[in-house]
XYZ file of C-alpha atoms in Angstrom:
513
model
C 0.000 0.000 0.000
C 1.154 3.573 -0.804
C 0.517 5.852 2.086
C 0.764 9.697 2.307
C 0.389 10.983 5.739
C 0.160 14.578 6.778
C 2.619 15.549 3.908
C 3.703 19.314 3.868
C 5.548 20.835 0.938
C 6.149 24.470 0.224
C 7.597 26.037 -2.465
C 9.346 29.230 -3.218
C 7.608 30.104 0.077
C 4.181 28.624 -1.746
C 2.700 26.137 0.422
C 1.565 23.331 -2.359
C 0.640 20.494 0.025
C -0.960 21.467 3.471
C -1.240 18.400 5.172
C -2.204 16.326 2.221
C -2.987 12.140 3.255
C -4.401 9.884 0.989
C -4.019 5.377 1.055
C -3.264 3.887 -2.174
C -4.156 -0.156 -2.025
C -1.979 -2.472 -3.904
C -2.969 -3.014 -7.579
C -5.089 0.103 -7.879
C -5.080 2.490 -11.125
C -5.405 5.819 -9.623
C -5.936 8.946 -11.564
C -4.139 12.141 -9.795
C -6.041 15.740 -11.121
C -5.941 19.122 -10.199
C -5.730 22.161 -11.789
C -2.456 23.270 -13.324
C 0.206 24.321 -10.621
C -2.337 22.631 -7.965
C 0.938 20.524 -6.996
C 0.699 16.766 -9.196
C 4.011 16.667 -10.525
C 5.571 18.177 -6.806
C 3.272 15.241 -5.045
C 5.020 12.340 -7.733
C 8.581 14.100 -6.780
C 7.665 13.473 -3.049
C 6.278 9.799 -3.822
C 10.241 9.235 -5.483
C 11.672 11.217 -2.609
C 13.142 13.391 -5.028
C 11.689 15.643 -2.617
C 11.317 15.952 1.411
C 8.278 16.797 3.355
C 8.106 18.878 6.214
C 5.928 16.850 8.306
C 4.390 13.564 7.636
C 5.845 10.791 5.623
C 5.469 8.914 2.198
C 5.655 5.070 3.091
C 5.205 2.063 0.654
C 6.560 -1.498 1.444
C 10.384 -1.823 0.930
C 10.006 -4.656 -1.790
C 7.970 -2.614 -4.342
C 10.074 -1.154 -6.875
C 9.355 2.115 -7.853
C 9.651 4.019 -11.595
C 8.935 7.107 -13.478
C 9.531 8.193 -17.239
C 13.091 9.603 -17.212
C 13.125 13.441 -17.439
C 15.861 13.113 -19.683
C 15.052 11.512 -23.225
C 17.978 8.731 -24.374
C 19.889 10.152 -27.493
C 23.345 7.371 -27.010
C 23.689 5.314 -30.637
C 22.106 2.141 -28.631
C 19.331 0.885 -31.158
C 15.531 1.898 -29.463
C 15.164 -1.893 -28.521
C 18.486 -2.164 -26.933
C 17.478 1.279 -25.225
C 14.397 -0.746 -23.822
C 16.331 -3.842 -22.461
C 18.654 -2.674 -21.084
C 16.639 -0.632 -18.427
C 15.643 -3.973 -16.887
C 19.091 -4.021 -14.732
C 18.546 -6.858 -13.223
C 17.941 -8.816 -16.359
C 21.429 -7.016 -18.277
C 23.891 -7.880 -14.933
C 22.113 -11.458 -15.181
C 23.076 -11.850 -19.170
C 26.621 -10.124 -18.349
C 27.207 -13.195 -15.656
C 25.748 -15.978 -18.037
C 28.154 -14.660 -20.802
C 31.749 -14.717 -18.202
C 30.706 -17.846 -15.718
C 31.883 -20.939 -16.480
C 30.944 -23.192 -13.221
C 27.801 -25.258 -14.397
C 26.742 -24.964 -10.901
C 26.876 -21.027 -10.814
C 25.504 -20.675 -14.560
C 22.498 -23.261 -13.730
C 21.539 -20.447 -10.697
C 22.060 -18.114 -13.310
C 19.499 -19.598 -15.866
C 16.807 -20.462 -12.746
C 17.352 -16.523 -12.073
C 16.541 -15.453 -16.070
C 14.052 -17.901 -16.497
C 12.284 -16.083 -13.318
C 12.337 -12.922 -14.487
C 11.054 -14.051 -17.851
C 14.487 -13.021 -19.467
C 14.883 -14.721 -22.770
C 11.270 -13.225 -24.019
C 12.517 -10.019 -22.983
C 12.904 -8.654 -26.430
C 9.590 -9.567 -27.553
C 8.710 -7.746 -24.949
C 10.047 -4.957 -25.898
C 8.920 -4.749 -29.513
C 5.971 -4.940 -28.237
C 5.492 -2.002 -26.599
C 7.814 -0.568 -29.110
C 5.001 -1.507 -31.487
C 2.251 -0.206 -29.286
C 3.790 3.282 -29.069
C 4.236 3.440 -32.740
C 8.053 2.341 -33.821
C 7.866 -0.231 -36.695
C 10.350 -3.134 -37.073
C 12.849 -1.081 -38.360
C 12.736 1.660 -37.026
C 13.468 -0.327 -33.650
C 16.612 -1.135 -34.897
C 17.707 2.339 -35.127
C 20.098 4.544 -32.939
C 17.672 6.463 -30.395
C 20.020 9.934 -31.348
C 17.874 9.446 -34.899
C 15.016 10.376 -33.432
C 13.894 13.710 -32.155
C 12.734 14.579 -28.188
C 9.230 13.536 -28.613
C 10.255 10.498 -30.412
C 12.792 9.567 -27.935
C 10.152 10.533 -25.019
C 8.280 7.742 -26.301
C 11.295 5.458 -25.789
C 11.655 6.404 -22.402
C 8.151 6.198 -21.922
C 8.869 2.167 -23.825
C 11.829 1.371 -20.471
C 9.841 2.222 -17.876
C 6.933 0.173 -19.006
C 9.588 -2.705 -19.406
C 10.668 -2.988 -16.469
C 7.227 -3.584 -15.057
C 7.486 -1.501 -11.706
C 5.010 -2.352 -8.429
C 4.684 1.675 -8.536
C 4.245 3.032 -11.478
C 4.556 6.796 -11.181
C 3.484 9.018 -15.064
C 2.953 12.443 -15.703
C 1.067 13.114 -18.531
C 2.045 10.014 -20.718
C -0.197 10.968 -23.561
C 1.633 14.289 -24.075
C 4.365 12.645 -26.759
C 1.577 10.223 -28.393
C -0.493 10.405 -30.787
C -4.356 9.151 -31.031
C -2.783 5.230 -31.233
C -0.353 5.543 -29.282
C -2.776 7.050 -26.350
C -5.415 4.343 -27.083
C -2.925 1.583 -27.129
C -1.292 3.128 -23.487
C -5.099 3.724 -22.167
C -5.375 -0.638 -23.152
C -1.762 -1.208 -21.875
C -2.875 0.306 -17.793
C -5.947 -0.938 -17.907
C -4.279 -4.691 -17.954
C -1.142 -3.802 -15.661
C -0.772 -5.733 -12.758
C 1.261 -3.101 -10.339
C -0.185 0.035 -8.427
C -0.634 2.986 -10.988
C -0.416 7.120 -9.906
C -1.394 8.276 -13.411
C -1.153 12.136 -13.573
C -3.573 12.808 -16.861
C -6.022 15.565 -18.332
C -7.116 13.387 -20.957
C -10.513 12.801 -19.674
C -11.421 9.472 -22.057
C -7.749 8.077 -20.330
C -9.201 8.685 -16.823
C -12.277 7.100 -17.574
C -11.408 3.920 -18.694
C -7.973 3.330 -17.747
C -7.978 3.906 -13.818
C -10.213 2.563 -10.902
C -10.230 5.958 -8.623
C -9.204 9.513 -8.880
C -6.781 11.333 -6.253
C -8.073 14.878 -6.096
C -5.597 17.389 -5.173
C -6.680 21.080 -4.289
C -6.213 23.562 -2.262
C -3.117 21.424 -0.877
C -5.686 18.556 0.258
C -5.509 14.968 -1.434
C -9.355 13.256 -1.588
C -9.441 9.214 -2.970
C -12.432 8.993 -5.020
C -13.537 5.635 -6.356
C -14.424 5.226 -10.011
C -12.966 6.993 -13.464
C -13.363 10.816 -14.227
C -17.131 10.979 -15.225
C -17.513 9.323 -11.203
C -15.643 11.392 -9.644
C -17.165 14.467 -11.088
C -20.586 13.729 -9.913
C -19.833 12.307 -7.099
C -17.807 15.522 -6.150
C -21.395 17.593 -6.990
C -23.213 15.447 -4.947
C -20.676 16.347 -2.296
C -20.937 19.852 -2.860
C -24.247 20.025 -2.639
C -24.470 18.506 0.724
C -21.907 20.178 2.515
C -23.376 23.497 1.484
C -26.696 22.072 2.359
C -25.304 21.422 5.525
C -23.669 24.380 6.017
C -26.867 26.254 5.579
C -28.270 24.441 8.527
C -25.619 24.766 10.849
C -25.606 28.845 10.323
C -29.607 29.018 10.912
C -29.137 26.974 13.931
C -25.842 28.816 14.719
C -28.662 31.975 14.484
C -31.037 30.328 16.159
C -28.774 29.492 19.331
C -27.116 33.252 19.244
C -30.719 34.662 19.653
C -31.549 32.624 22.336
C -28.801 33.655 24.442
C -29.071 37.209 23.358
C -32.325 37.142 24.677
C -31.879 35.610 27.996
C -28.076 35.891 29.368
C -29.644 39.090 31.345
C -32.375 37.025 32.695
C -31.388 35.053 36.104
C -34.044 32.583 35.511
C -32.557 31.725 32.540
C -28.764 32.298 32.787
C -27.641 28.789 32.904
C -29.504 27.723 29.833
C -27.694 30.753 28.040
C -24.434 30.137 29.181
C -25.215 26.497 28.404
C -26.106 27.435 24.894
C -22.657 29.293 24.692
C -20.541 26.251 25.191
C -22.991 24.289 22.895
C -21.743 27.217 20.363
C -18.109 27.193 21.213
C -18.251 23.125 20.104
C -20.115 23.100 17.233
C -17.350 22.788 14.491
C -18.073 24.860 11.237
C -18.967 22.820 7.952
C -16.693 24.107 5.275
C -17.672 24.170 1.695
C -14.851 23.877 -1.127
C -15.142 27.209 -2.849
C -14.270 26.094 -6.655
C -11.072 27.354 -7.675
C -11.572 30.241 -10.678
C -11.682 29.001 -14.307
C -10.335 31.635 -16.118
C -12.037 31.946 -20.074
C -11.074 31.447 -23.191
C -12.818 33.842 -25.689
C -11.789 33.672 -29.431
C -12.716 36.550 -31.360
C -15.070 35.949 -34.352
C -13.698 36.729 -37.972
C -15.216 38.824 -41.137
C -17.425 36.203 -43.158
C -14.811 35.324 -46.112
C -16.444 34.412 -49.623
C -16.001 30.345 -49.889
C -13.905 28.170 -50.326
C -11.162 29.310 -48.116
C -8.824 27.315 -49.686
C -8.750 24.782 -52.561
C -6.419 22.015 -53.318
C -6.081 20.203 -56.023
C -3.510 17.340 -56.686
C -1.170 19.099 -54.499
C 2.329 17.516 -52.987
C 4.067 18.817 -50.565
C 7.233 17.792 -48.370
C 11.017 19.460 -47.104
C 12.929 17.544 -49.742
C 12.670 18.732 -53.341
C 11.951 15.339 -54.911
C 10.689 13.432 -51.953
C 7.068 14.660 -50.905
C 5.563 13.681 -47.967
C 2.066 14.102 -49.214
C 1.048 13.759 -52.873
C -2.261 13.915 -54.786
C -4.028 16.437 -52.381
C -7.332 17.432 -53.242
C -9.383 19.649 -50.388
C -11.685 22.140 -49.982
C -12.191 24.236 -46.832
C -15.167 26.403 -46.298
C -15.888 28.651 -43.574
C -18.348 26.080 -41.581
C -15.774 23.093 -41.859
C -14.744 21.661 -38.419
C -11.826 19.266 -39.794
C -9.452 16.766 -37.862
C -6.476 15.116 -39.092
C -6.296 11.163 -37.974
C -3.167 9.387 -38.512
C -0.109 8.161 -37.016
C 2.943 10.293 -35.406
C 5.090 10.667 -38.915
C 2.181 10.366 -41.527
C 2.626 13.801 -42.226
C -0.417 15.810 -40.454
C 1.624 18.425 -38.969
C 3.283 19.305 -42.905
C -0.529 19.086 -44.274
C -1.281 21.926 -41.394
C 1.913 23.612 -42.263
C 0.838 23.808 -45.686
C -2.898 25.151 -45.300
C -1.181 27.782 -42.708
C 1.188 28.945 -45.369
C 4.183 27.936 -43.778
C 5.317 25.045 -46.268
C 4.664 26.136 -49.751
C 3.286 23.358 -52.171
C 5.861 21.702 -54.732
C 3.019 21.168 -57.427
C -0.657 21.282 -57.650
C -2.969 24.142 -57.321
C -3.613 25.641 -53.904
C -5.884 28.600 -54.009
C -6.354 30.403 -51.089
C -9.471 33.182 -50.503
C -8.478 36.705 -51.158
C -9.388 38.062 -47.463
C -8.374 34.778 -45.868
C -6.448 35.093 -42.242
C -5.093 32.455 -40.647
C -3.700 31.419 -36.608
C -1.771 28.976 -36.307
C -1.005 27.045 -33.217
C 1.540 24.448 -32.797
C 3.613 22.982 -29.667
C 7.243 23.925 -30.659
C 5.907 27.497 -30.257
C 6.139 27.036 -26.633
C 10.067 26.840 -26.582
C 10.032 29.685 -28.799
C 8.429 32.395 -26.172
C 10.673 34.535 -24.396
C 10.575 33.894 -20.902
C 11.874 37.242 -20.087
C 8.456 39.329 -21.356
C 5.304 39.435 -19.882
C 2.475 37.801 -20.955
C 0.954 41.241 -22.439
C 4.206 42.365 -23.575
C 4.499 39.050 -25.726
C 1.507 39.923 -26.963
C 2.125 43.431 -27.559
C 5.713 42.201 -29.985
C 2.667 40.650 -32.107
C 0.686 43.158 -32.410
C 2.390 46.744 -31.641
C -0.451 48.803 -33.272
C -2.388 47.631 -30.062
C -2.607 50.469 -27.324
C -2.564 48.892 -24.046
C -6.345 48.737 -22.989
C -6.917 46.832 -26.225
C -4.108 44.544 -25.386
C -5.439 44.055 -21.883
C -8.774 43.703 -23.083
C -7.557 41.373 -26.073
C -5.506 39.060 -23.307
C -8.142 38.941 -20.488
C -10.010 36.915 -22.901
C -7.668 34.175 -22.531
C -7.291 34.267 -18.612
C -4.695 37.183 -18.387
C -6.516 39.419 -16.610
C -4.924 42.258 -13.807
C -1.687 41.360 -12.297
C -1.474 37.439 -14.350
C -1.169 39.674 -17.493
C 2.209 41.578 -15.990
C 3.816 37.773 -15.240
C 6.825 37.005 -16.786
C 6.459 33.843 -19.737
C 9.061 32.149 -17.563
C 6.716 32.294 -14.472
C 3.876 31.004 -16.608
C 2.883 27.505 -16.054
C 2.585 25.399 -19.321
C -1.588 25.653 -19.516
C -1.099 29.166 -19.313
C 1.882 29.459 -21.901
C -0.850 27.395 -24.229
C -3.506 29.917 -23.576
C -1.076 32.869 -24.107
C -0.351 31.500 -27.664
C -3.435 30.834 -28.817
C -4.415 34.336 -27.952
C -1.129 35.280 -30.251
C -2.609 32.477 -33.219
C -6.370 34.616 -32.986
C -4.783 38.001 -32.856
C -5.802 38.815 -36.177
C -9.173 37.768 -35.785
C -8.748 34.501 -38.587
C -11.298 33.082 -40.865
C -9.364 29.732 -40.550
C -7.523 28.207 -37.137
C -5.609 25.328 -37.458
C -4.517 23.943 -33.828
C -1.704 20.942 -33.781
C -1.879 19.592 -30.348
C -3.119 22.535 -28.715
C -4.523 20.183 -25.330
C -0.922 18.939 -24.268
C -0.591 22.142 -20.887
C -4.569 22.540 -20.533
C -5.718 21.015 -17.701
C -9.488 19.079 -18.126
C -11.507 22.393 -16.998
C -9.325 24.387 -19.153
C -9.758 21.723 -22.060
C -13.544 21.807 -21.754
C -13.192 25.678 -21.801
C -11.313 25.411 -25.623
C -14.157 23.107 -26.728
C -16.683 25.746 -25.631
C -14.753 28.064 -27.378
C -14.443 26.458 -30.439
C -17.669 25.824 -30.926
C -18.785 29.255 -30.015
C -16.134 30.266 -33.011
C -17.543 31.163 -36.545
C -14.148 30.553 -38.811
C -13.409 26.730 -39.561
C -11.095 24.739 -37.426
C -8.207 22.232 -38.752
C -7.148 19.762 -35.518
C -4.914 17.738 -34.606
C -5.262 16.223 -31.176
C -4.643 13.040 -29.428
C -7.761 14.290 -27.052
C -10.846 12.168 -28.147
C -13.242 14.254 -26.264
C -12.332 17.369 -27.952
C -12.253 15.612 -31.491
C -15.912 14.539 -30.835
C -16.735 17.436 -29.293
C -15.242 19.730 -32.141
C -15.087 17.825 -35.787
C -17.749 17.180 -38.099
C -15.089 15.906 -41.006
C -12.693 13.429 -40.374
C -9.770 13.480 -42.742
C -6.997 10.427 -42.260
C -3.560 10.894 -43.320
C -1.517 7.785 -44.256
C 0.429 6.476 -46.902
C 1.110 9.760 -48.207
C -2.376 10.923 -49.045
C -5.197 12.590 -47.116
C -8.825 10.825 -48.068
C -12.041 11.800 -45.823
C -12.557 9.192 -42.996
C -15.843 7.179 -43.501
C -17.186 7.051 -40.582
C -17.018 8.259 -36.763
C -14.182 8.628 -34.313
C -15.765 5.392 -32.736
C -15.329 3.622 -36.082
C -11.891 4.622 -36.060
């Protein structure tokens, strides 16, 4: 069992958790939310003892062995299998003894000990889940320092998974994956034997992937049982009571205060009032969470645009002159379109968005784009880009100088910036905010089209549902691409998928797919 008790953590003077106790039973799949900067990563740091409590203690039984996805992605010139296997330590000192003994009755301890630990189907193994987080055959066999950092995030995602921890500590897994990869992880948890601490804003993961949810807030943990969907009404329910009982306890709190108002003065009655007091001085006030502000996220509606938008027609596109990555595009986008790209990490959805944003020309075909057309553009590499020295309003302000400050302020309050958050420093900013902050840049110019390329990765689920509002609310068409079911179903109406160097309309649902 993992046990928190009575942890206290502050930081930079912050206190993130106040007390916080929570008991995790063996085998469970627990799903740890809050809102972003509520704590989650700090609490996982405190469950590796990369960091120290104040008071309390972390305890779990001395056997269990404990991972997390290393912070730092492998880049060596070790293939991405041998990466794998050879984070099982146990199993590489075993081979490394097999390989120099020569005493049959040593090597035949050796062989018990492999054959324990399930060594010689090791590699398998490892495809596998090579497999299941989208590496093909070959490209296993390849030096991890190939790859780029969300590639090789995968791979260290791959070694932890190997070595088949009792704990098994993630923070947000499905940020490096794609739609596969996240349904074939979501799969891979549900059927894991150890105890899970998943931390997750993909709601669809915490639904059907974990058995109870670890609330954090405020500093206070709170074990639900059940997935997301559970959790949130059963939180409601909660709510509602404890106000309901709060109400009651302040009109009898009234009730009790008038009564001894009324009669302290009176010697007949003295001893009842001052009886009454102490009856006050007990009663222990309900508190009633107060639900921690959601700030908006308001996208500002374009000029109507004669259709189509754009037009495509047998269009390739790709980096290398001679080697496309897409061929044979044919598209139309009108104003009403609510599109998502389906495929595979690789396929080539990001270059199709960087080619409807303008950012990759074609190399032949016809792309016609509408005279008056605008177009944001939101992608995750933009992140790195910010300058963490500006403030959120003066990052703004670099994209749009014409801007006199109240109609920047105005402009960035609509995405959560509002007062004193709008005067933070990008550095300062957690990564849901950064997110929000450049998707206020992509709608500066008020665009007829907004394509988003994993624009869910920072938001938290709140924050998530307040983009689908958003989008929905928004009159220009949308191109996505998102790992996040719920904002897929919630957004698209088209479904385009892009494999095998085309990009053909999806028959059917998201389901289907």
């Amino acid at each position: 069992m993992l046990i928190i008790d009575n942890a206290t953590v502050r930081v930079g003077g912050r206190v993130i958790l106040d007390g916080a106790s929570a008991a995790i039973s063996d085998g469970r799949k627990v799903g740890l939310i809050g809102r972003n900067g509520a704590g989650k990563t700090t609490l996982l740091n405190l469950v590796l003892g990369l960091r120290e409590s104040e008071t309390g203690k972390v305890e779990y039984s001395k056997s269990w062995r404990v991972a997390a996805v290393a912070q730092e992605a492998p880049a060596g010139p070790e293939s991405l299998i041998d990466t794998v296997l050879a984070a099982d330590a146990d199993r590489t000192q075993l081979l490394g003894e097999e390989a120099s003994e020569h005493d049959p009755a040593k090597l035949g301890e050796i062989h018990s000990r492999l054959a324990a630990i399930d060594a010689y189907a090791a590699p398998a193994r490892a495809a596998r889940i090579l497999a299941g987080l989208g590496f093909s055959a070959d490209e296993q066999q390849r030096p991890c320092r190939e790859f780029s950092g969300g590639w090789r995030m995968r791979v260290a995602l791959a070694s932890v998974l190997f070595t088949r921890p009792d704990l098994l500590l993630l923070d947000e897994p499905t940020n490096y994956l794609d739609l596969e990869g996240a349904l074939w992880l979501e799969d891979y948890l549900r059927r894991y034997r150890g105890t899970v601490l998943l931390v997750s804003h993909d709601r669809d993961l915490l639904n059907r992937a974990v058995d109870s949810i670890l609330h954090l807030e405020h500093g206070k943990l709170t074990l639900y049982s059940g997935g997301y969907d559970t959790f949130v009404e059963t939180r409601a329910q909660k709510l509602a009571l404890d106000a309901a009982q709060r109400a009651h306890q302040e009109a009898e709190r009234k009730r009790i205060q008038a009564f001894i108002d009324r009669f302290r003065a009176k010697a007949t009655k003295a001893r009842q009032a001052q009886s009454r007091v102490k009856w006050l001085e007990k009663m222990k006030p309900i508190t009633v969470a107060v639900a921690e502000h959601l700030a908006p996220i308001q996208l500002p509606q374009p000029e109507a645009v004669a259709p189509p938008l754009l037009s495509l027609n047998r269009v390739s596109v790709g980096y290398e002159p001679g080697k496309p990555v897409l061929s044979n595009l044919s598209l139309r986008v009108d104003s009403e379109d609510r599109i998502a790209l389906l495929g595979q990490n690789g396929n080539g959805k990001s270059t199709l968005a960087k080619l409807l944003s303008g950012r990759l020309p074609p190399m032949s075909g016809e792309l016609t784009r509408a005279r008056k057309l605008i177009v944001g553009y939101f992608a995750q590499h933009q992140l790195d880009e910010l300058n963490a020295e500006l403030t959120a309003l003066e990052t703004l302000w670099a994209h749009r100088p014409r801007f006199d400050e109240t109609a920047a302020r105005t402009r960035i309050a609509g995405f959560g910036f509002s007062g004193d958050k709008a005067d933070t420093k990008v550095a300062n900013l957690s990564g849901g905010e950064r997110a929000r902050l450049l998707i206020a840049i992509a709608t500066l110019e008020k665009p007829n089209l907004l394509i988003l390329d994993e624009p869910t990765n920072h938001l938290d689920i709140d924050a998530r549902e307040e983009l689908l509002t958003a989008l929905n609310d928004y009159e220009g068409a949308v191109v996505l691409i998102s790992h996040d079911r719920r904002l897929i179903e919630g957004c698209a109406d088209r479904l385009l998928l892009v494999a095998d160097g085309r990009a053909a309309p999806f028959d059917g649902d998201l389901e289907d797919y």
